[in-house]
XYZ file of C-alpha atoms in Angstrom:
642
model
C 10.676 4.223 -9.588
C 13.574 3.267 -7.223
C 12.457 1.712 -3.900
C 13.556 4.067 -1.149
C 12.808 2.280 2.397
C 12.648 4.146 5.885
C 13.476 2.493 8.980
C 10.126 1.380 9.730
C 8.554 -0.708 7.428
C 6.833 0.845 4.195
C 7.552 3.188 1.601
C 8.406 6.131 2.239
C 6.564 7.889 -1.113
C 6.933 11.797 -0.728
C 5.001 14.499 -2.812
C 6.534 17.543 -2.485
C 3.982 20.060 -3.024
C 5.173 23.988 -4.791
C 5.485 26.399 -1.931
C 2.348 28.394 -2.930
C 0.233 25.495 -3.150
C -1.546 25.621 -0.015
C -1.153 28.498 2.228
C -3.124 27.281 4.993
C -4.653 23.551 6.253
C -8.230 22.627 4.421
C -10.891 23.052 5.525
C -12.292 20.018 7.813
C -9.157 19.417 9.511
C -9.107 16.880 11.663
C -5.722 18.271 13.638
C -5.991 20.816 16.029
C -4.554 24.355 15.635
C -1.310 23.973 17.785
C -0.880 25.194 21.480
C 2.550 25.542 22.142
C 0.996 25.977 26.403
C -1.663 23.338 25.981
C -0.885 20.330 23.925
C -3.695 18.472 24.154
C -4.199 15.399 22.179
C -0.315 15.144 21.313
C 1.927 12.780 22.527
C 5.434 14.344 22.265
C 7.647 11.874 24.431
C 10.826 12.854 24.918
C 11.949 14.415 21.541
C 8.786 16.720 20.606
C 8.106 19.982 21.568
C 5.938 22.458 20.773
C 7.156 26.177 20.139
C 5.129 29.462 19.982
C 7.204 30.767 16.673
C 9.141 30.137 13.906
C 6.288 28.057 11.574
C 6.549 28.564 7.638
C 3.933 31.598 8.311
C 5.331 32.946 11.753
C 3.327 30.725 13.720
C 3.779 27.753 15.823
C 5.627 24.993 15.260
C 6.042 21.550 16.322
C 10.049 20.225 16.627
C 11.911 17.444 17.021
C 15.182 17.255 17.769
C 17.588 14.935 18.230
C 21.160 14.236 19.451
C 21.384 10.612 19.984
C 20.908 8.298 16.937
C 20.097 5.381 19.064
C 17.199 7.002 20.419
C 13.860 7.131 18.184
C 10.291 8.383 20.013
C 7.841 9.269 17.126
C 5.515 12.320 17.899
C 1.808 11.372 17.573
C -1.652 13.025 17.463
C -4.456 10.518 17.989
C -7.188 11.200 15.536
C -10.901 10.325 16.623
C -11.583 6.933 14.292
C -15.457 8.270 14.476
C -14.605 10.948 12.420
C -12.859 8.563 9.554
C -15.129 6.905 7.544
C -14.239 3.730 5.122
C -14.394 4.216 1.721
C -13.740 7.534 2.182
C -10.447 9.579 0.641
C -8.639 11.698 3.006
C -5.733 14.085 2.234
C -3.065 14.805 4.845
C 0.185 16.124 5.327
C 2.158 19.497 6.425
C 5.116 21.762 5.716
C 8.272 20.278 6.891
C 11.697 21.932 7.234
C 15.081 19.790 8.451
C 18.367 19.902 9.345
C 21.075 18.331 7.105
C 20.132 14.746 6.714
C 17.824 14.754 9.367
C 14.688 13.394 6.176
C 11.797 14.699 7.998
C 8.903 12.110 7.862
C 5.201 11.710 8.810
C 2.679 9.246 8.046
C -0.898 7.971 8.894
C -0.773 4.740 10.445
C -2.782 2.542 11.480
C -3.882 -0.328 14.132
C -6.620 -2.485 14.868
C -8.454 -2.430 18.383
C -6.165 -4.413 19.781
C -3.603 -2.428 19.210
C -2.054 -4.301 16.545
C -0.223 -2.505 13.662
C -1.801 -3.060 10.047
C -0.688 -0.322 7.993
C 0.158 3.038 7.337
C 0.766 6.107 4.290
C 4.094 7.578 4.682
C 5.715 10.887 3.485
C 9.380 11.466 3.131
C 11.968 13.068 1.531
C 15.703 12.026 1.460
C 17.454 14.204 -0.041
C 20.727 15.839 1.187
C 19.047 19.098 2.854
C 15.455 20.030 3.828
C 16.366 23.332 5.152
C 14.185 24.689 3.209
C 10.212 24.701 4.447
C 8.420 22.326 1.897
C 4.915 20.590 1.626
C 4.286 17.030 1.679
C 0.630 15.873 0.990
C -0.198 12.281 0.301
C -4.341 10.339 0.251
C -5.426 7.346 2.541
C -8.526 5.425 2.761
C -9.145 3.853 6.403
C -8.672 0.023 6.802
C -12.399 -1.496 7.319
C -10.809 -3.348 10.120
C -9.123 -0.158 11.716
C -10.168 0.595 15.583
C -7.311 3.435 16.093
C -5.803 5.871 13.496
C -2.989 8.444 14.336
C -1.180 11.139 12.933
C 2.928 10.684 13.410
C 5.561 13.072 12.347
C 9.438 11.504 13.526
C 13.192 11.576 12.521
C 13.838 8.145 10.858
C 16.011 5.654 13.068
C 19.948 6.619 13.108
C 19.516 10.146 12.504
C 20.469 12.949 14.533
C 19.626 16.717 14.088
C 16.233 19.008 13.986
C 12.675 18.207 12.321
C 10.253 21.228 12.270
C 6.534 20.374 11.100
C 3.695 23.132 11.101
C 0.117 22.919 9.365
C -0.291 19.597 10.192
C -3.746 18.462 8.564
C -6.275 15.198 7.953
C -8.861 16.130 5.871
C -11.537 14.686 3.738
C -10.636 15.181 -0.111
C -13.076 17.343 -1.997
C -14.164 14.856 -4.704
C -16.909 13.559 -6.602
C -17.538 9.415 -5.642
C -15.216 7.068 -7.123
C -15.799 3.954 -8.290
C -12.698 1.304 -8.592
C -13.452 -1.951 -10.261
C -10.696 -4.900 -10.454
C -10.964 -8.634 -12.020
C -11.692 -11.266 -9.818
C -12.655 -13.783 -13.344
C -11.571 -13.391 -15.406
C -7.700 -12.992 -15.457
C -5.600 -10.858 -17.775
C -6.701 -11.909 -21.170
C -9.827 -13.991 -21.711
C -9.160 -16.931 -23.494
C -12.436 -18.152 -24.701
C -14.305 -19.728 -27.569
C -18.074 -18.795 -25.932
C -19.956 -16.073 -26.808
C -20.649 -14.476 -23.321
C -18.791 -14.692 -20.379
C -19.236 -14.554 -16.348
C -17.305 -12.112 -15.190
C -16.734 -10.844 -11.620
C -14.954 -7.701 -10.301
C -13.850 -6.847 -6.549
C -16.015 -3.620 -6.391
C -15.170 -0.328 -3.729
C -16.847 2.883 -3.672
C -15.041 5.836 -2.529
C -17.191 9.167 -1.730
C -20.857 7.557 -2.097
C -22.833 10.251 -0.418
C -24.459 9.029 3.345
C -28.178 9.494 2.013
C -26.813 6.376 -0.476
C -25.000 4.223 2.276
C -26.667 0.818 2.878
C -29.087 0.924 -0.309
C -29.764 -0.821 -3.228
C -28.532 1.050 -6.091
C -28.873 0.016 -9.952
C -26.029 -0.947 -11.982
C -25.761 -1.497 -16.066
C -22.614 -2.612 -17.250
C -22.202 -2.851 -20.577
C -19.064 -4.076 -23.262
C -17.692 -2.061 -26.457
C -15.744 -2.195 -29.188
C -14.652 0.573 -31.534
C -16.807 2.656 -29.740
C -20.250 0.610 -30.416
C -21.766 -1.570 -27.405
C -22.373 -5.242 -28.427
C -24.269 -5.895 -24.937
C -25.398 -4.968 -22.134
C -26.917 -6.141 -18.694
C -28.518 -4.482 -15.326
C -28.736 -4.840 -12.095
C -28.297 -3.517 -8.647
C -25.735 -2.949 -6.310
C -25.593 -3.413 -2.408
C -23.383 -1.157 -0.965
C -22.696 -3.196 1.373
C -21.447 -5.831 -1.202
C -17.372 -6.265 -2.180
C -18.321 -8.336 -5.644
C -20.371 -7.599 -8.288
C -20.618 -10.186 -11.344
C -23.415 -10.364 -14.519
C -22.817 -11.860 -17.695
C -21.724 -10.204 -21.382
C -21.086 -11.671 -24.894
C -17.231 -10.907 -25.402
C -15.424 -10.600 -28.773
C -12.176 -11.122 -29.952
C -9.670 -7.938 -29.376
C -9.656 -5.122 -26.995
C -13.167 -4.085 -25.391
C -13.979 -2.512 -22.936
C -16.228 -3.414 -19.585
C -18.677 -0.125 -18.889
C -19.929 -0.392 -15.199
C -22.505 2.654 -14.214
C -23.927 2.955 -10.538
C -27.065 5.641 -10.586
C -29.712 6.233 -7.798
C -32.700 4.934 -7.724
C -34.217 7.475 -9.155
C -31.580 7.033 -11.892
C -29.156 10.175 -11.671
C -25.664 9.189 -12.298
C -23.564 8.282 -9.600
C -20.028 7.118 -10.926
C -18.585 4.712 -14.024
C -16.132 2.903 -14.374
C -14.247 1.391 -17.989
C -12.373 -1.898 -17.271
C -10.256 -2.711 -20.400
C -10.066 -6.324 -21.665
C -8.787 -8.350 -24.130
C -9.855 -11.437 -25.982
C -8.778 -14.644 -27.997
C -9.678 -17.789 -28.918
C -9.081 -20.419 -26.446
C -5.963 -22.178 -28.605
C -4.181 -19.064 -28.274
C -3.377 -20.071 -24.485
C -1.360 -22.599 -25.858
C 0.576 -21.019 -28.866
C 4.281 -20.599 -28.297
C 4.739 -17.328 -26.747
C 1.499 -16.814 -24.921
C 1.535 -16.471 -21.026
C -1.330 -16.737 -19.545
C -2.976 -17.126 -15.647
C -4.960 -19.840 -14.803
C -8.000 -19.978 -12.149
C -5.730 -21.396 -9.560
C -3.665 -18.184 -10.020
C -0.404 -19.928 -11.431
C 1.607 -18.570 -14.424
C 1.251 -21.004 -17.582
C 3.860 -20.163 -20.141
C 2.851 -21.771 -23.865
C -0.076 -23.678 -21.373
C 2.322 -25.132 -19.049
C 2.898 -24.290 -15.301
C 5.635 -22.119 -14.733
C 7.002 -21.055 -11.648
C 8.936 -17.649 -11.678
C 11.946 -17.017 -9.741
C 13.240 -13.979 -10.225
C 15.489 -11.228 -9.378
C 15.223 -7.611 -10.043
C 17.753 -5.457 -11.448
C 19.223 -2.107 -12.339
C 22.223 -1.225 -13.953
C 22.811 1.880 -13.585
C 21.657 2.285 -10.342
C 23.329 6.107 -8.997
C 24.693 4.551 -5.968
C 27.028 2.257 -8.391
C 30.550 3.700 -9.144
C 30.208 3.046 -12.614
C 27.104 1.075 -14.779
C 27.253 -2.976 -14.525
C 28.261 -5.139 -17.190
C 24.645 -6.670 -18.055
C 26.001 -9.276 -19.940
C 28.547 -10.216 -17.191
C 25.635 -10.349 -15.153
C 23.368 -12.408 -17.156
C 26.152 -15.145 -17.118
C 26.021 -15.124 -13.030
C 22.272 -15.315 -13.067
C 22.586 -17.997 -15.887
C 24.552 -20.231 -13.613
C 22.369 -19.671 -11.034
C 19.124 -20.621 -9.850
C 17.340 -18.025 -10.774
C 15.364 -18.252 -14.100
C 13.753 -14.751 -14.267
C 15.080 -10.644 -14.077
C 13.122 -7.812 -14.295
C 15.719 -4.996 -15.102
C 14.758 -1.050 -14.193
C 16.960 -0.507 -16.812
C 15.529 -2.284 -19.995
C 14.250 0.171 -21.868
C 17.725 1.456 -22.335
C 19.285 -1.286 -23.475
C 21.611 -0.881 -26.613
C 21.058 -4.343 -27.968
C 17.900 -5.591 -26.657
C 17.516 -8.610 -29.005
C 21.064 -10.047 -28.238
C 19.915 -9.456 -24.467
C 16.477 -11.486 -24.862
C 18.278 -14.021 -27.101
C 21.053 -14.714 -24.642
C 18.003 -15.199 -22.028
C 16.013 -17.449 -23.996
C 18.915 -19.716 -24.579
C 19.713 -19.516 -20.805
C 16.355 -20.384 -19.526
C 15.470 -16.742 -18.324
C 12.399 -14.845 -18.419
C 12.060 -11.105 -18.936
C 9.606 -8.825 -17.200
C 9.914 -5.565 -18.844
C 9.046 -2.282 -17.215
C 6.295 -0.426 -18.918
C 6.372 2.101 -15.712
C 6.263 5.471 -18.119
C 3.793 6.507 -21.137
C 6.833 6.907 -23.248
C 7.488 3.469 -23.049
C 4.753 2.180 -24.425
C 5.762 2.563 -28.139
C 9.236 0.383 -27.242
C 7.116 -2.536 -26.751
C 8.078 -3.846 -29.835
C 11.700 -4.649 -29.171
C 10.417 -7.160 -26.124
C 7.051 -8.192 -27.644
C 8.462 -10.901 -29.798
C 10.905 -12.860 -27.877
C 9.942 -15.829 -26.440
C 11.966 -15.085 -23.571
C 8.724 -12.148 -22.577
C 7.078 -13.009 -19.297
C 5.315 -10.160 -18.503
C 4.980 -6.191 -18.461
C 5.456 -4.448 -15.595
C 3.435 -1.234 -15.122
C 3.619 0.212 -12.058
C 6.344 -0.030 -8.881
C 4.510 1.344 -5.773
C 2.506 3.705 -7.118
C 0.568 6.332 -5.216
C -3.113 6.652 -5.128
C -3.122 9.693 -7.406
C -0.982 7.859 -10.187
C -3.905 5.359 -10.725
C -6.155 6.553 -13.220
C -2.937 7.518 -15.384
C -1.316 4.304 -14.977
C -4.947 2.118 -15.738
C -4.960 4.195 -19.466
C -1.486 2.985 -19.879
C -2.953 -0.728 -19.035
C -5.310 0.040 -22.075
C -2.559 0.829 -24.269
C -0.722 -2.045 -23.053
C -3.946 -4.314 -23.993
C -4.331 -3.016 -27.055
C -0.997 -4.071 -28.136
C -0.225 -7.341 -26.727
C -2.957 -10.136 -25.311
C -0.347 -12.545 -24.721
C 1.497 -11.384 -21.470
C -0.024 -10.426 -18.465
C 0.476 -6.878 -16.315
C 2.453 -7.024 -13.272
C 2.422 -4.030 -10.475
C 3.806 -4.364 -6.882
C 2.741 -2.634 -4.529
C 3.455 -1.942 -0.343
C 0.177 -0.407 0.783
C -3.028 -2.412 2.206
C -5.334 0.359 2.879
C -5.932 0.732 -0.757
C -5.679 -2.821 -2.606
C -8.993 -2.597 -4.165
C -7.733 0.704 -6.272
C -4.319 -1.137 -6.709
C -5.540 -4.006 -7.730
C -7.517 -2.556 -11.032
C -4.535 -1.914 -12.559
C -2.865 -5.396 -13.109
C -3.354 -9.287 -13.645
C -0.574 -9.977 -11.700
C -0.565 -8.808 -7.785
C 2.701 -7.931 -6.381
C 3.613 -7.695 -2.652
C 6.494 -6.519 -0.849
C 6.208 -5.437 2.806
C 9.456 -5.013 3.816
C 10.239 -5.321 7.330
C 13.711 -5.531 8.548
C 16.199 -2.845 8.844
C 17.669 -2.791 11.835
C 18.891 -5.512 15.072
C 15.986 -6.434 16.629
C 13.451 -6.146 13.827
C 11.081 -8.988 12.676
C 9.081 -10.501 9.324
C 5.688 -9.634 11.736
C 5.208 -6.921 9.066
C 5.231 -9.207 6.004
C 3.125 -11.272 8.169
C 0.325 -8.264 8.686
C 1.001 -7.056 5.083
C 0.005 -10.052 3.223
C -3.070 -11.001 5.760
C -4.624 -6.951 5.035
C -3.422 -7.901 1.612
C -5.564 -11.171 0.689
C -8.598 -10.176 3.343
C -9.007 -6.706 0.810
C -8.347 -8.909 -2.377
C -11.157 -11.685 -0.961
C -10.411 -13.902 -4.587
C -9.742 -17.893 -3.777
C -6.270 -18.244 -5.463
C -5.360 -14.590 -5.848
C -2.525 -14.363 -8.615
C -0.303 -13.280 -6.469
C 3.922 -12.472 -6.532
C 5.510 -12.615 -3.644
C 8.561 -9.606 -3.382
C 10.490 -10.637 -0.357
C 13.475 -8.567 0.745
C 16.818 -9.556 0.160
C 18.576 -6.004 0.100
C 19.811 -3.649 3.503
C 18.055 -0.922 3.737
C 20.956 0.788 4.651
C 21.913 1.098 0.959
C 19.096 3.471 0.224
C 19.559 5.299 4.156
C 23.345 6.418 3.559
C 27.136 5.993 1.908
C 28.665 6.190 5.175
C 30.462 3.445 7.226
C 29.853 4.374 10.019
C 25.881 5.106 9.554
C 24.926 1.878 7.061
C 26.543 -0.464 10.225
C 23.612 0.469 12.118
C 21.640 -1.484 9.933
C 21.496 -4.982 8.626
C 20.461 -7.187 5.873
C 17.753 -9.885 6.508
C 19.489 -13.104 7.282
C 19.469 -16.268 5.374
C 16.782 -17.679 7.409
C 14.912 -14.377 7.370
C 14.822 -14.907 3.698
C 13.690 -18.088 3.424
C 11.140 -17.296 5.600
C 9.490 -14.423 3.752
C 9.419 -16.541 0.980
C 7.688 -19.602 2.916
C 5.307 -16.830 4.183
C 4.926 -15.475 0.729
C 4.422 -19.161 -0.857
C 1.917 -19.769 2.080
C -0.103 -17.294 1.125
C -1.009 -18.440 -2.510
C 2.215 -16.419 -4.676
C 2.695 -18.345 -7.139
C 5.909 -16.234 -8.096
C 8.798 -14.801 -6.335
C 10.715 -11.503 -7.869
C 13.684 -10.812 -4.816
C 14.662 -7.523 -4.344
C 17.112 -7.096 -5.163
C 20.539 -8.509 -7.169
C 21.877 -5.179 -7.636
C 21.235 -4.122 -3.946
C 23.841 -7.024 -3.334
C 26.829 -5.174 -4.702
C 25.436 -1.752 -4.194
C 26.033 -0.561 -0.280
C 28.795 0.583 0.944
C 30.816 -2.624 1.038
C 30.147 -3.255 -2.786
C 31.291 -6.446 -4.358
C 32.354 -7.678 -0.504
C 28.897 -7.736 0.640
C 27.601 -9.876 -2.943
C 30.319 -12.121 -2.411
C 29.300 -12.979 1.111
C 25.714 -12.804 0.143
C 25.084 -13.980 -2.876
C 25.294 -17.222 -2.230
C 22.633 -17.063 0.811
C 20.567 -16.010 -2.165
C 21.262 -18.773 -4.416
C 20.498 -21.004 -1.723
C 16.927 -19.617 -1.116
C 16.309 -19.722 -4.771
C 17.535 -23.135 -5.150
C 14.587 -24.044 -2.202
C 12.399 -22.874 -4.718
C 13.174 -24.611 -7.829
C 13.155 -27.857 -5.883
C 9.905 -26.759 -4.528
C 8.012 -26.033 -7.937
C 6.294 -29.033 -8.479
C 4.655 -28.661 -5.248
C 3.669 -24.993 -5.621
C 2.054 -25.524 -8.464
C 0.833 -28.471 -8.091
C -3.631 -29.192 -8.889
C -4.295 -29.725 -5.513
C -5.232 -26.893 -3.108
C -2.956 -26.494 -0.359
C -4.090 -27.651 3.232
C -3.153 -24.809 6.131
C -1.553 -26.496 8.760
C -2.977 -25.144 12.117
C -1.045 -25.280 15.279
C -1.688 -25.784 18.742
C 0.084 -24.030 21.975
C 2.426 -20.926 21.053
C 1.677 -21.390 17.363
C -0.531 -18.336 17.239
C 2.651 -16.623 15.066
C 3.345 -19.513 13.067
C 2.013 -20.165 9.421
C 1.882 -23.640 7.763
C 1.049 -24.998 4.617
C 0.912 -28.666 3.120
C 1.581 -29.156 -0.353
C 1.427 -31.578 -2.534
C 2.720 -32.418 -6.506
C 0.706 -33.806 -9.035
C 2.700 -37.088 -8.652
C 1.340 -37.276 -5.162
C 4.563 -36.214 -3.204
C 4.151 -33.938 -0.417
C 6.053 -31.432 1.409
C 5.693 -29.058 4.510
C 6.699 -25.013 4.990
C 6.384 -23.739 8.177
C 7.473 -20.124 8.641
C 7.633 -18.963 12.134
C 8.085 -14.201 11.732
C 10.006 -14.251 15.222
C 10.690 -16.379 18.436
C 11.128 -17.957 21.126
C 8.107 -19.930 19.835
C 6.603 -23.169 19.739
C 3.780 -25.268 18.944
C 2.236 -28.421 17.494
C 0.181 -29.943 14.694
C -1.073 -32.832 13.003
C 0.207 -34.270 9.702
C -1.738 -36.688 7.410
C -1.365 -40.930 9.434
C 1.345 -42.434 8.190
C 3.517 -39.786 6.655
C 6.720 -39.282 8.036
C 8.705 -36.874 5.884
C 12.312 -35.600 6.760
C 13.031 -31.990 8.396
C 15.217 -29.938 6.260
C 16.524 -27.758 9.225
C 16.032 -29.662 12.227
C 12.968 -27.362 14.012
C 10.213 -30.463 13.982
C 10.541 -33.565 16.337
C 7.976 -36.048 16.001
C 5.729 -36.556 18.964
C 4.359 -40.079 18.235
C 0.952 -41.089 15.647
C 0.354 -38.263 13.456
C 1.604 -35.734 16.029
C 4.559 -33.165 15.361
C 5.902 -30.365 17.203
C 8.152 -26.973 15.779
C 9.944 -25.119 17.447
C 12.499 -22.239 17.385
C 14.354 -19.540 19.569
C 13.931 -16.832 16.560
C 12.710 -16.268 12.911
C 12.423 -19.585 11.129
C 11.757 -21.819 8.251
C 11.352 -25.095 8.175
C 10.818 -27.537 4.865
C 9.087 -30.854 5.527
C 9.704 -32.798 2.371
C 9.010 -36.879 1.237
């Protein structure tokens, strides 16, 4: 899957529905049958309006139109949070129709009682022409911490021309309860020489009928092999509670984790399999082997590795003709950067001469594993040393999950030595996301056009580690290095409307990322460097900006991974935006990040008595004693460093 950006924030991840699929909104619908004389409950600003004809089925319909791109009012329908309930799947969406480039969009977003933005499910569809009326229909769970949710239909930023939505709906999905189970301990494979093991699993119940809310209910998990159970255990289950954890006897190979909620009275409820594989503990430390440790850090061969990475794609379809990999390969080589993960690696035409020349160049492979049929071309990765990881899934929606956690299995089955990587943009739904990997990616990204700000990585990875609740989550940080103007449009005049993230607004989303736990960094992207409309101009100028971020990093390693925990710096004054971490190396050196989303902004702190380290970019002034003060006029990063 390609990352396609709107001009907000997330992903805009359409499902276009066949015409006959739904001929009228579900039933439940939270969204009012439209009033083209009495438009309650809309807000329609200055673009919307509501019209008594010309719907998909000859009825109303609810347009937007626009003739000034540097305008952009979103239409909005309030819905009544009372009537969303958490844990609780919802299905929304609407027939569309647009004008020529106009990519009609809608989404559910959604904001905490303050006000503040924490995430949202968008729908979208960018190809050339939407004249035609289509369906888009996505799934959302509510945010536990939501106080507001709202329906929005809009024309993205810089577009001009007519939107057209009709059937809006929001309604609950018609299933039976799910249950979604993920690893909190332990991680990828177990590694293990005892005969039963703790383990503990983020828990989240989707559907569980209101005569079950707030009870008790009994749980037996149980472990197989081949098909026969070698143990078993019960229990109960508050559902109330976000953990669940017992004890099993594991052996070595694939098994698999059986977890069964009933009701008291012992009628099924839901189940859940959780695949898992195990060795014995010296295989941690056999050449080849990558495994994750408890502090969430990447050991390659049982030593602490620190990815920094790059993806890639080849053959990209907005490149005038495919890259040279191996041209490629030799820029990355001289650069900082000691990982790819390539879209296009499953059609390489040599891939041992690829994974040799990486080897002997320091670089590790991630290989996409985002299809069923690529499952059996394992084998030409599998063996190289140079294998980090597999990547399963890029962004996946909700309905994708079960498919994708079978894949896992098959993955599992075949290989115990490299973990599962996924990445994903949503936070309303980490708890289903995170069941299907051992490595959690994240990449909320935020700027797209003057004026914009890293406050949405910010949000993103706060909903992200609150939903994950797992002390030194293993998590990869995805911050953005392309314009999102390369995925928007191919003309001049259009893509200068939007913008890149600047140096500093790089380095930031990776101190913000690194403050938060990652414990490896995959920029997207290298290819986005050379393909927007300014091609190999734009990765001249840019490319080394990158380097230089990446080059932070490597000098930075020992400190990210070092034993220690890191200590959150807390700030006084304006520092309410700022984020801070001390870290220190096993040697006992110690450096600083501060991170600061936007500005003007200021605000001071204390470091440990007697340690005076040197500021990398001038934004800290010593106040006297242990006393320090940062500040800055915009986005920032600042390193603090023996």
């Amino acid at each position: 899957m390609r990352k396609v950006r709107h001009a907000i924030v997330f992903l805009l991840a359409a499902v276009t529905l066949p015409l006959a699929a739904l001929d009228a909104p579900p039933a439940g619908n939270l969204i009012p049958e439209l009033n083209f004389q009495n438009p309650a409950g809309w807000s329609l600003g200055c673009e919307g309006t509501i019209q008594s004809v010309g719907g998909k089925f000859g009825d109303q319909v609810l347009e937007i139109r626009r003739n000034d791109a540097s305008l952009y009012q979103p239409v909005s329908y309030q819905l009544n949070r009372k009537q969303l309930k958490n844990n609780t799947v919802y299905t929304f969406g609407a027939w569309v129709q647009g004008s020529k480039d106009s990519n009609p969009s809608l989404a559910v977003e959604f904001h905490d009682r303050t006000g503040k933005y924490l995430s949202g499910v968008y729908l979208g569809d960018h190809t050339p022409s939407m004249t035609e009326w289509h369906l888009f229909s996505g799934e959302f769970t509510v945010p536990e911490n939501a106080g507001h949710a709202k329906l929005t239909l809009f024309l993205p930023k810089n577009r001009v021309g007519i939107n057209r939505f009709c059937g809006m709906f929001v309604a609950r999905a018609e299933r039976a309860p799910e249950l979604w189970l993920y690893w909190k301990s332990p991680r990828g494979t177990l590694f293990t020489d005892a005969e039963k093991t703790e383990m503990t699993f983020g828990i989240q119940m989707l559907g569980l009928p209101e005569n079950l809310m707030n009870k008790n209910l009994p749980l037996r998990a149980s472990i197989e092999q081949n098909g026969t159970v070698y143990g078993s255990c019960t229990g109960n289950w508050r559902t109330t509670a976000r953990e669940i954890a017992f004890t099993l006897p594991v052996h070595p190979g694939y098994s698999e984790v059986r977890v069964e909620i009933t009701t008291p009275d012992g009628k099924p409820v839901a189940v859940r399999k959780m695949p898992l594989t195990a060795a014995p503990a010296s295989e941690a430390l056999r050449p080849g082997t990558v495994s994750i440790d408890a502090n969430g850090r990447i050991l390659v061969d049982g030593k602490k590795f620190l990815p920094i990475g790059l993806y890639m794609n080849c053959v990209d379809d907005r490149l005038k003709q495919p890259r040279n990999l191996e041209e490629d390969l030799q820029i990355i080589a001289r650069s900082p950067f000691n990982c790819i993960l390539d879209y296009s690696a499953m059609s390489w035409k040599e891939p041992g001469k690829i994974m040799e020349f990486c080897e002997a160049n320091g670089i590790k492979v991630i290989a996409p594993m985002g299809a069923d049929q690529n499952v059996p071309l394992m084998g030409r990765f599998q063996d190289s040393p140079a294998l980090l990881a597999w990547y399963i899934a890029d962004e996946p929606p909700g309905s994708e999950l079960e498919n994708i956690l079978k894949r896992k299995a098959e993955l599992l089955k075949r290989d115990f030595r490299h973990p599962i990587l996924a990445v994903f943009c949503r936070d309303n739904d980490v708890a289903r996301f995170a069941s299907l990997c051992d490595l959690y990616g994240v990449d909320h990204y935020s700027i797209t056009n003057p004026g914009d700000t890293l406050d949405g990585v910010v949000g993103g990875l706060e909903n992200t580690l609150r939903a994950l609740a797992i002390p030194n989550p293993p998590l990869v940080g995805v911050p953005q290095f392309h314009n999102i103007g390369n995925y928007a449009t191919r003309s001049p005049e259009e893509y200068a409307k939007y913008r890149a993230p600047t140096e500093t607004e790089m380095r930031a989303s990776v101190w913000l990322d690194a403050i938060s736990g990652a414990k490896a960094f995959l920029g997207y992207s290298y290819f986005d460097l050379f393909s927007g409309v300014n091609g190999e101009d734009e990765f001249d100028r840019r490319w080394p900006e990158v380097c230089r971020v990446g080059a932070d990093l490597r000098e930075l390693s020992d400190y990210l991974l070092g034993d220690a925990p890191m200590r959150k710096i807390v700030f006084r004054g304006d520092g309410g935006i700022l984020r801070g971490g001390l870290f220190t190396a096993d040697d006992g050196r110690r450096c600083v990040l501060i991170a600061a989303p936007h500005g003007p902004v200021k605000g001071s702190f204390t470091l440990p008595a007697g340690w005076k380290p040197q500021s990398r970019y001038g934004l800290v002034r010593h106040l006297g004693g242990n006393r320090w003060e940062f500040s800055s006029d915009g986005a920032a990063a600042e390193l603090l460093i023996d």
